[in-house]
CSV table of C-alpha atoms in Angstrom, one decimal:
chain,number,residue,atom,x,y,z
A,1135,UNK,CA,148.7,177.4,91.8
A,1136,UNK,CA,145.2,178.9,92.9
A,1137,UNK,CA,143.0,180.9,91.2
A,1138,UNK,CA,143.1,184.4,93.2
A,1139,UNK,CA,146.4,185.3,94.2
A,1140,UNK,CA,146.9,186.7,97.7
A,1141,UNK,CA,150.0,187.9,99.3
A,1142,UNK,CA,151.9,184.8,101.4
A,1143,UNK,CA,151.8,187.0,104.5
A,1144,UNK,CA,151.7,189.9,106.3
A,1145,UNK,CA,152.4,191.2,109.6
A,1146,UNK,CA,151.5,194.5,111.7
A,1147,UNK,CA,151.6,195.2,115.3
A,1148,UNK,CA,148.6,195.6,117.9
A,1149,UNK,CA,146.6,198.8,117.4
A,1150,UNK,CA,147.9,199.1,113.2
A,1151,UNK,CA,145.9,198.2,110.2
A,1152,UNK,CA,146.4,195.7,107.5
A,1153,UNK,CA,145.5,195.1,104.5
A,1154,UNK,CA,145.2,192.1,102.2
A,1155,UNK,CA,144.5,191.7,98.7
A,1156,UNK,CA,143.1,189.5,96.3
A,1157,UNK,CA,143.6,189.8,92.4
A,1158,UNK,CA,141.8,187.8,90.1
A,1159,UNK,CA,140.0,188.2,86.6
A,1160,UNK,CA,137.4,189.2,84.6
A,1161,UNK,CA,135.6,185.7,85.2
A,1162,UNK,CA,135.2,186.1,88.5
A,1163,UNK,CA,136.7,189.0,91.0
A,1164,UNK,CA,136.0,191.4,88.3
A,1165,UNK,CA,132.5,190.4,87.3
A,1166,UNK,CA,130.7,188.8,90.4
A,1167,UNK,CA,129.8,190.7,93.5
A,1168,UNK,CA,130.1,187.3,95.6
A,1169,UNK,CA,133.8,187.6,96.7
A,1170,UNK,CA,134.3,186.1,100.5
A,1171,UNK,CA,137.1,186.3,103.4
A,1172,UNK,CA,137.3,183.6,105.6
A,1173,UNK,CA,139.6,183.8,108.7
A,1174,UNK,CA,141.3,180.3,109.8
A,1175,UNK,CA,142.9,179.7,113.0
A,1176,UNK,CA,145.5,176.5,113.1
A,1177,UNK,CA,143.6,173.1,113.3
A,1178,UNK,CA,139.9,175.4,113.1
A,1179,UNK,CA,137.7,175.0,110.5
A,1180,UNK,CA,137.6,178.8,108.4
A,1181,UNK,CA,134.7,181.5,109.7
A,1182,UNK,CA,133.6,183.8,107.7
A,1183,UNK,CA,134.0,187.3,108.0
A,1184,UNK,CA,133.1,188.9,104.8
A,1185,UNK,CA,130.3,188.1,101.8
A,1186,UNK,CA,129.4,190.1,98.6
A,1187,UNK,CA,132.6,192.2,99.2
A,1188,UNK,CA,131.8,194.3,102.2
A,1189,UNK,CA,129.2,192.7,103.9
A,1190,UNK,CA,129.6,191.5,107.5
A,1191,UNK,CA,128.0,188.9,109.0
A,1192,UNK,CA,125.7,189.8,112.0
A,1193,UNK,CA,128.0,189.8,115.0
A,1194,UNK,CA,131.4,190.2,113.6
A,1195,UNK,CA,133.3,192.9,114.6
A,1196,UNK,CA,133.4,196.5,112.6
A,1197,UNK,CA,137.5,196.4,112.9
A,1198,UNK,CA,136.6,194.0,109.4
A,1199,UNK,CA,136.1,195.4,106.1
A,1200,UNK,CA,135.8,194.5,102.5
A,1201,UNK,CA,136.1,196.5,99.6
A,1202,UNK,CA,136.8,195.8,95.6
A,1203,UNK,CA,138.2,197.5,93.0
A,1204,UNK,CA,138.1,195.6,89.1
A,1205,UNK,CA,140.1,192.3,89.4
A,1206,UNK,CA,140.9,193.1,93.2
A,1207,UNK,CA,139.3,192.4,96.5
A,1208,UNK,CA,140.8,193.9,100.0
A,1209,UNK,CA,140.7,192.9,103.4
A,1210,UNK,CA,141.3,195.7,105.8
A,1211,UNK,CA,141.6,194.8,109.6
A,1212,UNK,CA,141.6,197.9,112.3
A,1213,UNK,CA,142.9,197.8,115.5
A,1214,UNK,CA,144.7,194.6,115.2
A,1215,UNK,CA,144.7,192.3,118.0
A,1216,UNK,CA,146.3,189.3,118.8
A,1217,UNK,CA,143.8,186.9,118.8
A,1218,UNK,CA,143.6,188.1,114.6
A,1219,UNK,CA,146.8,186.1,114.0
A,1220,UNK,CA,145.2,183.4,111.1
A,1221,UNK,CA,145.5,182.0,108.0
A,1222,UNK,CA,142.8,184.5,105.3
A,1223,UNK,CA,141.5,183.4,102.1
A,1224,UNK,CA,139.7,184.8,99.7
A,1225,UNK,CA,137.2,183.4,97.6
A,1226,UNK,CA,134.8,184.1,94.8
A,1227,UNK,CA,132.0,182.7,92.6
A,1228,UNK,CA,133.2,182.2,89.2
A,1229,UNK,CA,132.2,181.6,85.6
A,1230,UNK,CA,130.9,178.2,85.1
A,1231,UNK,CA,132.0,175.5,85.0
A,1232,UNK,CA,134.5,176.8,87.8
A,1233,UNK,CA,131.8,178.2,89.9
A,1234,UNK,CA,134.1,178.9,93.1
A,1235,UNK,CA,137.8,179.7,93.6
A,1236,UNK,CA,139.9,180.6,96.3
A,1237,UNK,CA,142.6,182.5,97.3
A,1238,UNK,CA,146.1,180.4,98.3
A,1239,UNK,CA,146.0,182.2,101.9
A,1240,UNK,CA,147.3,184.9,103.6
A,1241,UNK,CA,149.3,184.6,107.1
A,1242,UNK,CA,148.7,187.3,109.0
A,1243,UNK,CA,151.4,187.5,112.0
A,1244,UNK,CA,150.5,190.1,114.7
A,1245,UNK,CA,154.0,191.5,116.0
B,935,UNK,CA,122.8,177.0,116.9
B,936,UNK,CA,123.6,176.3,112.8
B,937,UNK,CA,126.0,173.1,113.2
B,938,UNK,CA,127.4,170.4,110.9
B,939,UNK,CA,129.1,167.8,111.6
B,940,UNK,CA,131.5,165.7,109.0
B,941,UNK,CA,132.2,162.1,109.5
B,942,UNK,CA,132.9,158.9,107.4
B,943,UNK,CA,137.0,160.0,106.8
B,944,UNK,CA,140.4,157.9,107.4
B,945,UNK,CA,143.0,155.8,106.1
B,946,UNK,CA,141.2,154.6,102.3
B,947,UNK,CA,143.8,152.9,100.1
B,948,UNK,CA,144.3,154.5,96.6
B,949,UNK,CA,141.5,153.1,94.3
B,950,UNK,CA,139.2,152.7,96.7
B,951,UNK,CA,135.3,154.2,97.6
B,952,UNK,CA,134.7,156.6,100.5
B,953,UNK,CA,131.6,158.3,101.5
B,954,UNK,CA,131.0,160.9,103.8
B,955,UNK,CA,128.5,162.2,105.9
B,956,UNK,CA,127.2,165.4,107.1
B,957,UNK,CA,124.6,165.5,109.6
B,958,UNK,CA,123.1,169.6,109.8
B,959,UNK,CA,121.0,171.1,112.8
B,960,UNK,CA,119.9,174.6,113.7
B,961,UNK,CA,118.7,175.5,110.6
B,962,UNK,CA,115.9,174.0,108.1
B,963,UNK,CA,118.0,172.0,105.6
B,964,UNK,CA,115.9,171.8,102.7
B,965,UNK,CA,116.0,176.1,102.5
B,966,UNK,CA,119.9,175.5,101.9
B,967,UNK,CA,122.7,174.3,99.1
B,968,UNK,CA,126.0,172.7,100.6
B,969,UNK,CA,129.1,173.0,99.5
B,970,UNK,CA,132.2,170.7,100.3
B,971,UNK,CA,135.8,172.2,100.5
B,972,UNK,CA,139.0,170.0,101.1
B,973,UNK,CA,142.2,171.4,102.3
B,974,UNK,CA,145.2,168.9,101.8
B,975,UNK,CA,148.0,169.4,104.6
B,976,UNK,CA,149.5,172.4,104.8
B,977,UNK,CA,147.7,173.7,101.4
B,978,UNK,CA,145.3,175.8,101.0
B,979,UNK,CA,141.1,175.6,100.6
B,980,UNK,CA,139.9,174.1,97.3
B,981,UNK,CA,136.3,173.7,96.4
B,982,UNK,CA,135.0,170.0,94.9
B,983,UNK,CA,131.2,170.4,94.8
B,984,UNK,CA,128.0,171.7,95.4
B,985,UNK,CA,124.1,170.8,95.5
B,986,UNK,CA,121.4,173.1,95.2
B,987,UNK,CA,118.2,173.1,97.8
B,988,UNK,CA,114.9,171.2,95.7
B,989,UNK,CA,113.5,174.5,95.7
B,990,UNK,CA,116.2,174.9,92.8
B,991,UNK,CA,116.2,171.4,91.4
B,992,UNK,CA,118.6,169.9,93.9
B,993,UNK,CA,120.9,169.8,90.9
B,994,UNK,CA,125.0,169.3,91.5
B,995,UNK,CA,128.1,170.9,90.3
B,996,UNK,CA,131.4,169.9,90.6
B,997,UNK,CA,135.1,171.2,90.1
B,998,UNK,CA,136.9,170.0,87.4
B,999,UNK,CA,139.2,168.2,89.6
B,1000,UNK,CA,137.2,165.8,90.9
B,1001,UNK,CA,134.1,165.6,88.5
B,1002,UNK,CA,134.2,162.2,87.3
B,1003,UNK,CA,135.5,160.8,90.5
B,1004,UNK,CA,132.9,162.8,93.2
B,1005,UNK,CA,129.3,163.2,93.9
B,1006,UNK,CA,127.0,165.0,96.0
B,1007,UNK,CA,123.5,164.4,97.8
B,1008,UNK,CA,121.8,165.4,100.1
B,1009,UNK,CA,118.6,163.7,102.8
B,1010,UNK,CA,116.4,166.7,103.4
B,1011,UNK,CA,114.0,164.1,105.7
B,1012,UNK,CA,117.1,163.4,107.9
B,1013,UNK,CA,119.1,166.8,106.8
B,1014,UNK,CA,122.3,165.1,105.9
B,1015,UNK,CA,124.4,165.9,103.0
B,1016,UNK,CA,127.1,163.2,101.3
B,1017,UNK,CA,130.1,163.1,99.0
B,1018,UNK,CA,131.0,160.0,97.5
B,1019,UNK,CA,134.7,159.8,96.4
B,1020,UNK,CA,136.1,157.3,94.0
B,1021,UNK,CA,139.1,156.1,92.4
B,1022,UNK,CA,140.7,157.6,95.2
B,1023,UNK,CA,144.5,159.1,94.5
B,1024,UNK,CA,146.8,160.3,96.6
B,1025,UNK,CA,146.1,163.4,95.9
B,1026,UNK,CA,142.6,163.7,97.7
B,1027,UNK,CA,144.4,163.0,100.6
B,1028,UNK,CA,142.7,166.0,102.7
B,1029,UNK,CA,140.8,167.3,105.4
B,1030,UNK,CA,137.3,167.1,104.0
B,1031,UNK,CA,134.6,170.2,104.7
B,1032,UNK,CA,130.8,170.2,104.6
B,1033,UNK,CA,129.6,173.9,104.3
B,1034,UNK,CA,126.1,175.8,104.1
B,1035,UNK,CA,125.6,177.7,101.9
B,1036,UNK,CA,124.3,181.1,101.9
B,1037,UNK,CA,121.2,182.5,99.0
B,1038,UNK,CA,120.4,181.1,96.7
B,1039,UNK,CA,123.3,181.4,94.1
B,1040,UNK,CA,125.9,182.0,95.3
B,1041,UNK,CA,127.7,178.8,96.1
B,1042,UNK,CA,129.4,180.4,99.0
B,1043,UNK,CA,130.1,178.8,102.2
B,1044,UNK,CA,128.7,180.8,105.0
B,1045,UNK,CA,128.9,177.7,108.0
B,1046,UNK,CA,131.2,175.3,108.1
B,1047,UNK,CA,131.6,171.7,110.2
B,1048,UNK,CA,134.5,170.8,112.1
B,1049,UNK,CA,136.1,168.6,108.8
B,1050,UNK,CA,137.0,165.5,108.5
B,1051,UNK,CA,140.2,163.9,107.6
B,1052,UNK,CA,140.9,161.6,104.6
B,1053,UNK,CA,144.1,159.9,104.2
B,1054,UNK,CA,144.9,158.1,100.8
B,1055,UNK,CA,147.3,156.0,101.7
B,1056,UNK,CA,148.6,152.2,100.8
């Protein structure tokens, strides 16, 4: 069982938003400002797409946004695309000695 | 270009020693920590360790999982990072990540290398 619990999967079609969550506790989602989304294509290694919550690494595209609210981060993709259909997890730092956890991963089918 | 590039995995029988490598260009090592991150098949991502840049002692941390069993170091001459495995279990049997690290702190992957896979298997 992970730490942060994330939705099994979710789906929209080309054009719609999504949106995935990630709930964890007062240990680490709730107190830290260091929550991650990492997008993983099969057989890939993860990228990351989101750090401290909301903040996008230089080059990514806008259609990705973080935000968090107590115990639980968000992932919103705009304008969904095909080439978005991937595995997300979630991750955060963490009171010690657990330090970093992750979200069990979110598949995200494009219809 | 930041790269990283794992290596050092296979077929390891349970009980046995493993070490692997991860050899880092693009970016100045020493300024970094690195993480490693296994993913067994079909699961999800599960942090084992971290080592801090000298600059912040070069100290480790571990998950709980694996903290009598795994540790972490790191070559800032050569900028290559290891994980040595023991007592290896079924279990570990995973594809094995070398990450950077981004500020100081955080523990948080930012880059990651292609992986490397490690089969615990008799």
């Amino acid at each position: 069982q992970s730490a942060l619990t994330q939705p099994a999967s979710v789906s929209g079609s080309p054009g719609q938003s999504i949106t995935i969550s990630c709930t964890g506790t007062s240990s680490d989602v709730g107190k830290y400002n260091i929550v991650t989304w990492y997008q993983q294509h099969p057989g890939k290694a993860p990228k990351l797409m989101i750090y401290e919550v909301n903040r996008r690494p230089s080059g990514l595209s806008n259609r990705f946004s973080g935000s968090k609210s107590g115990n639980t981060a968000s992932l919103t993709i705009s304008g969904l695309q095909a080439d978005d259909e991937a595995d997300y997890y979630c991750s955060s730092f963490a009171d010690s000695p657990t330090f970093v956890v992750f979200g069990g991963g979110t598949k995200l089918t494009v219809l | 270009e930041v790269q990283l590039v794992e290596s050092g995995g296979g077929l390891v029988q349970p009980g046995r020693s493993l070490r692997l490598s991860c050899v880092t260009s693009g970016y100045t090592f020493g300024d970094y920590g690195v993480s490693w991150v296994r993913q067994a098949p079909g699961k999800g991502l599960e942090w084992i360790g971290f080592i801090r840049n000298k600059r912040y002692g070069g100290t480790t941390e571990y998950a709980a999982s694996v903290k009598d069993r795994v540790s972490i170091s790191r070559d800032d001459s050569t900028s290559v990072a290891y994980v040595q495995m023991n007592s290896l279990r079924k279990e570990d049997t995973a594809v094995y990540y070398c990450t950077r690290v981004y500020g100081s702190g955080t523990f948080m992957p930012d880059y990651w290398g292609q992986g490397t896979l490690v089969t615990v298997s008799s």
